Coordinates of C-alpha atoms in Angstrom, one line a residue:
M26 CA 6.3 3.3 20.7
R27 CA 9.7 5.0 21.0
T28 CA 10.8 7.5 18.4
C29 CA 13.9 9.6 17.6
R30 CA 14.7 12.2 15.0
I31 CA 18.1 11.8 13.3
D32 CA 19.1 15.4 12.4
Q33 CA 22.7 14.8 11.3
S34 CA 22.0 12.1 8.7
S35 CA 21.6 12.7 5.0
M36 CA 20.1 9.2 4.6
I37 CA 17.7 8.7 7.6
D38 CA 15.2 11.2 8.9
R39 CA 13.7 9.4 11.9
A40 CA 13.1 6.0 13.5
A41 CA 10.5 4.5 15.6
F42 CA 10.5 1.2 17.6
D43 CA 7.7 -0.8 19.1
P44 CA 9.1 -2.9 21.9
D45 CA 5.9 -5.0 22.1
T46 CA 6.4 -6.3 18.5
S47 CA 10.2 -5.6 18.0
V48 CA 9.4 -3.7 14.8
L49 CA 11.8 -0.9 13.8
C50 CA 10.4 1.7 11.4
I51 CA 12.9 3.9 9.6
R52 CA 11.9 6.9 7.5
F53 CA 14.5 7.4 4.8
R54 CA 14.8 10.9 3.4
D55 CA 14.5 9.8 -0.2
S56 CA 12.4 6.7 -0.2
G57 CA 10.0 6.8 2.7
F58 CA 9.2 4.2 5.4
Y59 CA 10.6 0.7 5.8
F60 CA 9.7 -1.7 8.5
Y61 CA 12.3 -4.1 10.0
F62 CA 11.1 -7.1 12.0
D63 CA 12.5 -8.9 15.1
V64 CA 15.0 -6.1 15.8
P65 CA 16.5 -6.0 19.3
E66 CA 15.7 -2.8 21.1
E67 CA 19.5 -2.2 21.6
L68 CA 19.8 -1.6 17.9
F69 CA 17.2 1.1 17.9
D70 CA 19.1 2.8 20.8
G71 CA 22.4 2.4 18.9
L72 CA 20.9 3.9 15.7
C73 CA 19.5 6.9 17.6
G74 CA 22.8 7.6 19.3
A75 CA 25.2 6.8 16.4
A76 CA 27.6 9.4 15.2
S77 CA 26.7 8.2 11.7
A78 CA 23.2 6.7 11.5
G79 CA 23.7 5.7 7.8
T80 CA 26.9 3.7 8.7
F81 CA 25.2 2.1 11.7
F82 CA 22.2 1.1 9.6
N83 CA 24.4 -0.4 6.8
D84 CA 26.6 -2.2 9.3
R85 CA 24.1 -3.6 11.7
I86 CA 20.6 -3.5 10.3
R87 CA 20.5 -3.6 6.5
N88 CA 20.1 -7.1 5.0
R89 CA 20.1 -8.6 8.5
F90 CA 16.3 -8.4 9.3
R91 CA 13.2 -9.1 7.3
C92 CA 12.1 -5.9 5.8
E93 CA 9.0 -4.5 4.1
R94 CA 8.5 -1.1 2.5
D95 CA 5.5 1.0 3.5
P96 CA 2.7 -0.6 1.5
E97 CA 1.5 2.9 0.6
R98 CA 5.0 3.7 -0.8
R99 CA 4.8 7.2 0.4
R100 CA 7.7 9.5 -0.3
F101 CA 8.5 12.3 2.1
R102 CA 10.4 15.1 0.5
P103 CA 10.5 18.9 1.1
D104 CA 8.3 19.4 -1.9
G105 CA 5.6 16.9 -0.9

């Protein structure tokens, strides 16, 4: 499992990628974890290195891959 923290984004907190299953997990600051399936590893690398992770996500990942929200629907905010 590869991970990266995305400090400069107001939208995305961190991402993780499992190269064995091609699953990308993104933790959004306001809505928790989402899993994206059959994602090429290059997109994970691009997301982690993007000047704007939110723009990269919207342009290259959002609505392009099958997605599931964390089944526990956890929210990760400073207060909880």
